[in-house]
Amino acid sequence: MEDYKKEFIEFMIDCEVLKFGDFVTKSGRKTPFFVNTGFYRTGTQLRRLGEYYAKAIQNTFGMDFDVLFGPAYKGIPLTVATTMAISEFYDADIRYCSNRKEVKDHGDKGILLGSPIADGDKVVIIEDVTTAGTSIGETLPIIQAQGDVDVLGLVVSVDRMERGKGTKSALKEIEETYGFKTTAIVTMADVVEHLYNRPYKGKVIIDDALKAAIDAYYEQYGAE
């Protein structure tokens, strides 16, 4: 596993974004782990988060694209932080763009915030965590309505590796439905590999009991 992935897992723990215990997802699944990206709350945290996203984008898509699109609302700071990191570390001047929840009819009119999207643009979509893939169905029409664009793919922070609408993961379903690449900074398999029976700051976060609970969860809800 690449060092930046290990660092990102520890970063999520430090920010209390990744937690372990007893939780219930929006879909009603009882889960022993939870990812809440709303706990990235400071400028320092967002700067580092943007760097990790930039590395994941570089590894999968390279930097030959024009626009990084983040669906409102959580995608707005992600596009800003990540395009700034791309500029700093890869010397690429990528435009950022998000949608508004309501169309603005005065001043800077329209549904977009940030850069316009034009014919011929290559677009990468950035999100926090995708479990069901429903938001892509809302995001793609907005992007495609802007012109003849090429959507290269989707990057998220964590792949929960759960079944989507069928037996495959949500990210794999998105790939097959829309015909573009998907990637994540880390998968939950990466998380378990890095933390299982390995102390972090003097504490074993995933011990045998928690590992058994995670395994049981994936037996029930894990993707193929």
XYZ file of N, CA and C in Angstrom:
672
model
N 0.850 -1.191 0.000
C 0.000 0.000 0.000
C 0.890 1.247 0.000
N 0.525 2.230 -0.823
C 1.320 3.452 -0.897
C 1.276 4.210 0.436
N 2.364 4.914 0.722
C 2.472 5.627 1.989
C 1.359 6.658 2.163
N 0.969 7.336 1.064
C -0.044 8.380 1.218
C -1.385 7.790 1.653
N -1.647 6.545 1.278
C -2.888 5.907 1.715
C -2.850 5.608 3.212
N -1.711 5.132 3.690
C -1.565 4.899 5.126
C -1.728 6.210 5.893
N -1.100 7.268 5.379
C -1.204 8.574 6.022
C -2.652 9.061 6.039
N -3.373 8.818 4.943
C -4.753 9.283 4.860
C -5.643 8.560 5.862
N -5.428 7.271 6.038
C -6.207 6.512 7.018
C -5.992 7.088 8.419
N -4.749 7.360 8.759
C -4.440 7.942 10.073
C -4.987 9.362 10.189
N -4.949 10.084 9.091
C -5.503 11.440 9.046
C -6.999 11.415 9.329
N -7.726 10.467 8.754
C -9.169 10.361 9.011
C -9.448 10.074 10.479
N -8.618 9.237 11.087
C -8.797 8.928 12.508
C -8.535 10.169 13.356
N -7.459 10.878 13.053
C -7.115 12.085 13.808
C -8.224 13.130 13.721
N -8.874 13.224 12.548
C -9.945 14.210 12.332
C -11.305 13.717 12.825
N -11.342 12.481 13.340
C -12.586 11.841 13.789
C -13.586 11.680 12.653
N -13.069 11.576 11.439
C -13.911 11.322 10.265
C -14.242 9.835 10.173
N -13.263 9.002 10.489
C -13.446 7.551 10.481
C -13.597 7.077 11.920
N -14.744 6.469 12.203
C -15.026 5.996 13.554
C -15.479 4.537 13.519
N -15.269 3.873 14.637
C -15.680 2.479 14.774
C -16.572 2.342 15.994
N -17.598 1.497 15.869
C -18.566 1.313 16.947
C -19.840 0.716 16.393
N -20.974 1.216 16.848
C -22.281 0.755 16.372
C -23.005 1.936 15.739
N -23.228 1.850 14.439
C -23.855 2.940 13.699
C -24.939 2.370 12.790
N -25.781 3.253 12.273
C -26.796 2.876 11.286
C -26.654 3.819 10.100
N -26.516 3.273 8.906
C -26.378 4.093 7.709
C -27.739 4.645 7.286
N -27.718 5.565 6.317
C -28.969 6.125 5.809
C -29.879 5.052 5.244
N -29.266 3.997 4.707
C -30.063 2.915 4.117
C -30.582 1.946 5.170
N -30.257 2.197 6.440
C -30.765 1.360 7.511
C -29.878 0.196 7.887
N -28.700 0.123 7.305
C -27.776 -0.972 7.618
C -27.032 -0.676 8.924
N -26.986 -1.650 9.814
C -26.183 -1.526 11.025
C -24.730 -1.819 10.664
N -23.852 -0.885 10.994
C -22.474 -0.987 10.543
C -21.502 -0.729 11.692
N -20.365 -1.447 11.731
C -19.372 -1.229 12.790
C -18.394 -0.102 12.485
N -18.565 0.559 11.346
C -17.690 1.686 11.032
C -18.512 2.783 10.360
N -18.016 4.001 10.464
C -18.762 5.127 9.903
C -17.776 6.179 9.415
N -18.072 6.754 8.254
C -17.237 7.809 7.689
C -18.087 9.076 7.591
N -17.701 10.096 8.346
C -18.435 11.367 8.335
C -17.478 12.478 7.932
N -17.509 12.841 6.659
C -16.571 13.848 6.161
C -16.916 15.253 6.636
N -18.041 15.418 7.311
C -18.376 16.705 7.892
C -17.439 17.120 9.018
N -16.588 16.185 9.468
C -15.643 16.495 10.539
C -14.341 17.100 10.033
N -14.198 17.273 8.717
C -13.103 18.100 8.222
C -13.547 19.546 8.384
N -12.943 20.258 9.321
C -13.520 21.548 9.708
C -12.529 22.707 9.728
N -11.255 22.444 9.509
C -10.281 23.534 9.577
C -9.558 23.689 8.246
N -8.925 24.841 8.090
C -8.168 25.075 6.874
C -7.032 24.091 6.700
N -6.363 23.752 7.792
C -5.259 22.788 7.724
C -5.759 21.420 7.276
N -6.892 20.995 7.827
C -7.461 19.704 7.440
C -7.852 19.691 5.968
N -8.492 20.764 5.498
C -8.902 20.822 4.094
C -7.699 20.849 3.154
N -6.632 21.540 3.565
C -5.432 21.578 2.732
C -4.862 20.169 2.562
N -4.769 19.438 3.652
C -4.240 18.071 3.571
C -5.189 17.155 2.797
N -6.490 17.310 3.017
C -7.467 16.504 2.287
C -7.320 16.724 0.788
N -7.156 17.979 0.371
C -6.961 18.278 -1.037
C -5.727 17.596 -1.606
N -4.667 17.512 -0.808
C -3.443 16.850 -1.262
C -3.682 15.358 -1.509
N -4.424 14.715 -0.611
C -4.695 13.279 -0.785
C -5.575 13.033 -2.011
N -6.577 13.875 -2.201
C -7.412 13.757 -3.399
C -6.561 13.955 -4.656
N -5.673 14.947 -4.626
C -4.835 15.232 -5.802
C -3.985 14.022 -6.166
N -3.446 13.338 -5.162
C -2.626 12.153 -5.431
C -3.461 11.043 -6.043
N -4.676 10.845 -5.519
C -5.557 9.811 -6.063
C -5.947 10.121 -7.506
N -6.212 11.392 -7.797
C -6.569 11.807 -9.159
C -5.392 11.600 -10.104
N -4.206 11.996 -9.664
C -3.019 11.809 -10.490
C -2.796 10.341 -10.815
N -2.987 9.465 -9.823
C -2.743 8.032 -10.016
C -3.707 7.397 -11.003
N -4.938 7.888 -11.057
C -5.958 7.259 -11.907
C -6.186 8.002 -13.212
N -6.261 9.325 -13.142
C -6.647 10.111 -14.316
C -5.499 10.925 -14.919
N -4.422 11.089 -14.165
C -3.407 12.026 -14.606
C -3.933 13.447 -14.478
N -3.264 14.381 -15.147
C -3.680 15.778 -15.056
C -4.145 16.344 -16.401
N -4.453 15.469 -17.342
C -4.930 15.924 -18.640
C -6.448 16.062 -18.619
N -6.933 17.018 -17.812
C -8.360 17.335 -17.803
C -8.507 18.810 -17.457
N -9.701 19.329 -17.621
C -9.912 20.776 -17.530
C -10.635 21.236 -16.280
N -11.631 20.456 -15.849
C -12.522 20.908 -14.778
C -12.687 19.815 -13.728
N -12.616 20.219 -12.450
C -12.957 19.337 -11.340
C -14.311 19.791 -10.814
N -15.295 18.906 -10.898
C -16.672 19.251 -10.545
C -17.069 18.583 -9.235
N -17.532 19.392 -8.270
C -17.983 18.861 -6.989
C -19.429 19.202 -6.724
N -20.310 18.209 -6.636
C -21.733 18.472 -6.385
C -21.948 19.191 -5.056
N -22.873 20.154 -5.049
C -23.205 20.874 -3.813
C -23.841 19.881 -2.814
N -23.589 20.047 -1.521
C -22.789 21.128 -0.972
C -21.374 20.662 -0.611
N -21.223 19.429 -0.196
C -19.921 18.970 0.283
C -18.853 19.020 -0.803
N -19.269 18.926 -2.058
C -18.297 18.936 -3.141
C -17.667 20.292 -3.382
N -18.293 21.360 -2.868
C -17.770 22.708 -3.114
C -16.393 22.908 -2.493
N -16.208 22.679 -1.180
C -14.851 22.832 -0.632
C -13.879 21.805 -1.172
N -14.370 20.627 -1.553
C -13.466 19.608 -2.091
C -12.842 20.058 -3.404
N -13.636 20.698 -4.266
C -13.085 21.155 -5.549
C -12.048 22.242 -5.329
N -12.331 23.146 -4.404
C -11.404 24.252 -4.154
C -10.092 23.730 -3.571
N -10.190 22.919 -2.516
C -8.981 22.417 -1.866
C -8.146 21.556 -2.810
N -8.810 20.748 -3.618
C -8.076 19.822 -4.483
C -7.440 20.530 -5.667
N -8.150 21.475 -6.285
C -7.528 22.196 -7.399
C -6.346 23.033 -6.918
N -6.401 23.549 -5.703
C -5.256 24.267 -5.149
C -4.073 23.315 -4.943
N -4.348 22.103 -4.446
C -3.278 21.124 -4.252
C -2.692 20.686 -5.592
N -3.538 20.512 -6.595
C -3.060 20.145 -7.925
C -2.135 21.217 -8.475
N -2.512 22.466 -8.274
C -1.675 23.570 -8.733
C -0.318 23.546 -8.050
N -0.311 23.290 -6.744
C 0.932 23.334 -5.971
C 1.849 22.155 -6.263
N 1.285 20.958 -6.352
C 2.112 19.756 -6.433
C 2.326 19.234 -7.854
N 1.409 19.592 -8.767
C 1.522 19.055 -10.129
C 1.604 20.145 -11.190
N 1.634 21.395 -10.755
C 1.788 22.530 -11.667
C 0.760 22.488 -12.800
N -0.461 22.101 -12.456
C -1.565 22.067 -13.426
C -2.655 23.015 -12.956
N -3.141 23.849 -13.857
C -4.131 24.860 -13.496
C -5.524 24.366 -13.867
N -6.093 23.551 -12.989
C -7.404 22.948 -13.225
C -8.493 23.880 -12.704
N -9.556 24.060 -13.485
C -10.669 24.891 -13.051
C -11.573 24.111 -12.086
N -12.168 24.849 -11.144
C -13.109 24.187 -10.240
C -14.528 24.653 -10.547
N -15.480 23.764 -10.312
C -16.877 24.067 -10.610
C -17.778 23.234 -9.710
N -18.869 23.846 -9.267
C -19.902 23.146 -8.506
C -21.255 23.631 -8.988
N -22.279 22.915 -8.589
C -23.634 23.362 -8.918
C -24.257 24.057 -7.721
N -25.223 24.885 -7.995
C -26.040 25.478 -6.940
C -27.278 24.593 -6.741
N -27.781 24.583 -5.536
C -29.024 23.862 -5.281
C -30.214 24.562 -5.914
N -30.123 25.907 -6.002
C -31.183 26.679 -6.649
C -30.544 27.552 -7.721
N -31.188 27.653 -8.871
C -30.664 28.472 -9.964
C -30.714 29.946 -9.561
N -29.595 30.647 -9.747
C -29.523 32.069 -9.414
C -29.964 32.890 -10.620
N -30.878 33.840 -10.413
C -31.442 34.595 -11.532
C -30.982 36.052 -11.567
N -29.940 36.386 -10.776
C -29.414 37.746 -10.807
C -27.896 37.693 -10.570
N -27.209 38.754 -10.962
C -25.759 38.785 -10.779
C -25.102 37.692 -11.590
N -24.349 36.830 -10.890
C -23.697 35.688 -11.530
C -24.746 34.595 -11.726
N -25.494 34.689 -12.815
C -26.665 33.843 -13.009
C -26.301 32.401 -13.339
N -27.313 31.543 -13.186
C -27.163 30.165 -13.610
C -27.078 29.192 -12.461
N -26.831 27.928 -12.817
C -26.811 26.864 -11.819
C -25.409 26.549 -11.341
N -24.392 27.095 -12.017
C -23.007 26.756 -11.688
C -22.344 27.801 -10.807
N -21.438 27.312 -9.982
C -20.607 28.149 -9.126
C -19.160 27.860 -9.490
N -18.368 28.908 -9.708
C -16.985 28.712 -10.133
C -16.865 28.822 -11.631
N -16.067 27.958 -12.229
C -15.815 28.030 -13.663
C -16.992 27.529 -14.488
N -17.260 28.162 -15.626
C -18.212 27.569 -16.576
C -17.650 26.274 -17.149
N -18.533 25.469 -17.711
C -18.123 24.261 -18.433
C -18.510 24.461 -19.892
N -17.569 24.152 -20.799
C -17.794 24.430 -22.217
C -17.583 23.178 -23.057
N -18.006 23.246 -24.318
C -17.796 22.143 -25.254
C -16.334 21.733 -25.262
N -16.112 20.434 -25.236
C -14.753 19.911 -25.331
C -14.038 19.757 -24.005
N -14.622 20.255 -22.915
C -13.967 20.135 -21.614
C -13.937 18.683 -21.145
N -12.817 18.331 -20.526
C -12.689 17.040 -19.851
C -12.932 17.278 -18.360
N -13.847 16.491 -17.784
C -14.311 16.746 -16.420
C -14.076 15.524 -15.539
N -13.583 15.766 -14.333
C -13.518 14.744 -13.292
C -14.447 15.183 -12.170
N -15.261 14.266 -11.680
C -16.203 14.550 -10.596
C -15.568 14.125 -9.270
N -15.734 14.959 -8.241
C -15.190 14.655 -6.914
C -16.328 14.626 -5.906
N -16.344 13.583 -5.063
C -17.352 13.464 -4.011
C -16.681 12.997 -2.731
N -17.442 12.967 -1.640
C -16.864 12.532 -0.372
C -16.879 11.006 -0.262
N -18.041 10.437 -0.053
C -18.170 8.979 0.055
C -19.384 8.552 -0.753
N -19.228 7.550 -1.577
C -20.347 7.039 -2.370
C -20.701 5.644 -1.878
N -21.964 5.480 -1.462
C -22.416 4.158 -1.034
C -23.490 3.604 -1.963
N -24.356 4.470 -2.466
C -25.443 3.988 -3.320
C -25.333 4.476 -4.755
N -24.560 5.523 -4.985
C -24.393 6.014 -6.347
C -25.523 6.874 -6.858
N -26.459 7.250 -5.975
C -27.629 7.998 -6.437
C -27.280 9.421 -6.861
N -26.279 10.025 -6.217
C -25.977 11.425 -6.513
C -25.434 11.614 -7.927
N -24.772 10.595 -8.467
C -24.241 10.709 -9.828
C -25.382 10.863 -10.826
N -26.481 10.193 -10.566
C -27.640 10.321 -11.444
C -28.202 11.728 -11.470
N -27.959 12.498 -10.404
C -28.395 13.890 -10.358
C -27.322 14.825 -10.916
N -26.068 14.466 -10.744
C -24.950 15.336 -11.130
C -24.685 15.315 -12.631
N -24.690 14.144 -13.226
C -24.334 14.027 -14.646
C -25.211 14.888 -15.555
N -26.531 14.896 -15.403
C -27.342 15.745 -16.284
C -26.980 17.219 -16.201
N -26.592 17.689 -15.018
C -26.189 19.084 -14.861
C -24.939 19.367 -15.687
N -23.961 18.467 -15.591
C -22.716 18.648 -16.340
C -22.970 18.550 -17.838
N -23.703 17.530 -18.248
C -23.924 17.299 -19.675
C -24.782 18.386 -20.311
N -25.587 19.065 -19.503
C -26.418 20.147 -20.038
C -25.595 21.376 -20.405
N -24.337 21.411 -19.953
C -23.495 22.581 -20.214
C -22.854 22.551 -21.599
N -22.843 21.376 -22.239
C -22.237 21.285 -23.566
C -21.753 19.884 -23.861
N -21.001 19.754 -24.930
C -20.450 18.465 -25.362
C -19.163 18.217 -24.582
N -19.301 17.628 -23.397
C -18.159 17.440 -22.511
C -17.823 15.966 -22.380
N -16.600 15.697 -21.916
C -16.129 14.335 -21.726
C -15.910 14.125 -20.236
N -16.799 13.364 -19.591
C -16.649 13.062 -18.173
C -15.705 11.866 -18.040
N -14.539 12.120 -17.466
C -13.522 11.072 -17.371
C -13.799 10.100 -16.244
N -14.401 10.602 -15.153
C -14.662 9.685 -14.059
C -14.960 10.372 -12.754
N -14.933 9.571 -11.693
C -15.325 9.993 -10.351
C -14.255 9.580 -9.352
N -13.926 10.492 -8.420
C -13.026 10.166 -7.317
C -13.747 10.449 -6.004
N -13.650 9.518 -5.061
C -14.217 9.688 -3.727
C -13.111 9.463 -2.707
N -13.391 9.788 -1.453
C -12.353 9.608 -0.435
C -12.262 8.159 0.031
N -13.413 7.530 0.272
C -13.425 6.165 0.793
C -14.410 5.312 0.006
N -13.947 4.159 -0.437
C -14.828 3.164 -1.039
C -15.243 2.205 0.073
N -16.516 2.267 0.456
C -17.006 1.411 1.543
C -17.108 -0.058 1.121
N -17.024 -0.319 -0.185
C -17.008 -1.684 -0.711
C -18.284 -2.462 -0.386
N -19.392 -1.729 -0.336
C -20.678 -2.363 -0.092
C -21.433 -2.548 -1.394
N -22.412 -3.437 -1.365
C -23.280 -3.600 -2.516
C -24.037 -2.317 -2.782
N -24.200 -2.000 -4.053
C -25.025 -0.866 -4.436
C -26.457 -1.337 -4.606
N -27.022 -1.126 -5.785
C -28.391 -1.554 -6.047
C -28.464 -3.047 -6.324
N -27.341 -3.611 -6.773
C -27.282 -5.047 -7.039
C -26.263 -5.716 -6.150
N -25.459 -6.607 -6.741
C -24.472 -7.339 -5.951
C -23.078 -6.718 -6.030
N -22.883 -5.798 -6.965
C -21.570 -5.164 -7.116
C -21.513 -3.877 -6.302
N -20.291 -3.369 -6.112
C -20.145 -2.140 -5.339
C -20.742 -0.967 -6.093
N -21.072 0.081 -5.341
C -21.648 1.275 -5.968
C -20.696 1.858 -6.997
N -19.400 1.893 -6.688
C -18.444 2.452 -7.643
C -18.369 1.606 -8.909
N -18.395 0.291 -8.759
C -18.368 -0.583 -9.941
C -19.655 -0.430 -10.754
N -20.784 -0.273 -10.081
C -22.045 -0.056 -10.792
C -22.009 1.252 -11.578
N -21.414 2.287 -10.984
C -21.290 3.569 -11.685
C -20.434 3.404 -12.931
N -19.327 2.686 -12.809
C -18.463 2.444 -13.970
C -19.228 1.759 -15.100
N -19.989 0.730 -14.755
C -20.690 -0.047 -15.769
C -21.890 0.711 -16.343
N -22.536 1.527 -15.519
C -23.716 2.272 -15.977
C -23.330 3.430 -16.880
N -22.292 4.166 -16.485
C -21.965 5.410 -17.180
C -20.715 5.326 -18.051
N -19.970 4.246 -17.926
C -18.843 4.035 -18.823
C -17.625 4.890 -18.543
N -17.431 5.283 -17.260
C -16.195 5.997 -16.938
C -15.549 5.399 -15.687
N -14.305 5.777 -15.439
C -13.534 5.231 -14.330
C -14.013 5.789 -12.992
N -13.840 4.996 -11.950
C -14.049 5.477 -10.583
C -12.838 5.073 -9.750
N -12.545 5.876 -8.746
C -11.444 5.547 -7.852
C -11.704 6.148 -6.487
N -10.959 5.700 -5.495
C -11.048 6.228 -4.138
C -9.633 6.418 -3.603
N -9.494 7.351 -2.669
C -8.188 7.507 -2.036
C -7.826 6.199 -1.336
N -8.774 5.634 -0.584
C -8.576 4.331 0.055
C -9.872 3.535 -0.005
N -9.753 2.232 0.156
C -10.905 1.352 0.329
C -10.959 0.906 1.788
N -12.085 0.355 2.190
C -12.163 -0.165 3.552
C -11.221 -1.354 3.733
N -10.925 -2.069 2.656
C -9.931 -3.142 2.755
C -8.563 -2.567 3.109
N -8.227 -1.405 2.537
C -6.976 -0.724 2.889
C -6.972 -0.360 4.373
N -8.105 0.153 4.841
C -8.222 0.565 6.238
C -7.966 -0.610 7.173
N -8.622 -1.733 6.893
C -8.461 -2.911 7.742
C -7.027 -3.422 7.679
N -6.467 -3.465 6.485
C -5.087 -3.944 6.332
C -4.116 -3.107 7.165
N -4.317 -1.794 7.159
C -3.376 -0.918 7.842
C -3.558 -0.897 9.362
N -4.784 -1.066 9.839
C -5.058 -0.880 11.261
C -5.214 -2.171 12.061
N -5.422 -3.298 11.398
C -5.724 -4.530 12.141
C -4.528 -4.970 12.984
N -4.762 -5.025 14.280
C -3.751 -5.439 15.271
C -2.441 -4.674 15.137
N -2.552 -3.427 14.687
C -1.369 -2.581 14.552
C -1.614 -1.300 15.351
N -0.813 -1.055 16.378
C -1.065 0.131 17.221
C -0.882 1.430 16.439
N -1.771 2.377 16.711
C -1.610 3.741 16.204
C -1.744 4.680 17.388
N -0.700 5.431 17.652
C -0.628 6.318 18.812
C -0.911 5.549 20.098
N -0.315 4.363 20.178
C -0.387 3.561 21.389
C -1.649 2.755 21.572
N -2.511 2.720 20.563
C -3.776 2.005 20.702
C -4.046 1.157 19.467
N -4.501 -0.071 19.695
C -4.936 -0.920 18.587
C -6.388 -0.565 18.282
N -6.623 -0.039 17.102
C -7.964 0.444 16.755
C -8.853 -0.691 16.261
N -8.315 -1.545 15.405
C -9.074 -2.713 14.936
C -8.461 -3.954 15.567
N -9.097 -4.434 16.637
C -8.644 -5.661 17.285
C -9.409 -6.857 16.713
N -9.224 -8.003 17.304
C -9.864 -9.216 16.771
C -11.390 -9.111 16.791
N -11.925 -8.545 17.861
C -13.387 -8.445 17.980
C -13.959 -7.520 16.911
N -13.327 -6.358 16.711
C -13.816 -5.425 15.689
C -13.617 -5.991 14.293
N -12.507 -6.678 14.093
C -12.273 -7.309 12.784
C -13.370 -8.329 12.491
N -13.777 -9.087 13.482
C -14.856 -10.070 13.298
C -16.167 -9.372 12.957
N -16.434 -8.228 13.595
C -17.664 -7.483 13.310
C -17.645 -6.926 11.891
N -16.487 -6.432 11.454
C -16.355 -5.918 10.086
C -16.533 -7.045 9.078
N -15.917 -8.193 9.356
C -16.058 -9.346 8.465
C -17.518 -9.784 8.360
N -18.219 -9.785 9.486
C -19.634 -10.181 9.485
C -20.472 -9.187 8.686
N -20.135 -7.921 8.793
C -20.861 -6.900 8.035
C -20.688 -7.125 6.535
N -19.477 -7.426 6.121
C -19.235 -7.632 4.698
C -19.796 -8.954 4.183
N -19.936 -9.917 5.070
C -20.605 -11.155 4.665
C -22.046 -10.855 4.280
N -22.651 -9.885 4.962
C -24.045 -9.556 4.723
C -24.208 -8.507 3.611
N -23.352 -7.500 3.614
C -23.553 -6.360 2.709
C -22.400 -6.129 1.718
N -21.373 -6.920 1.799
C -20.213 -6.690 0.936
C -20.504 -6.925 -0.535
N -19.791 -6.172 -1.372
C -19.938 -6.335 -2.819
C -19.193 -7.572 -3.294
N -19.519 -7.974 -4.503
C -18.839 -9.129 -5.099
C -17.355 -8.863 -5.234
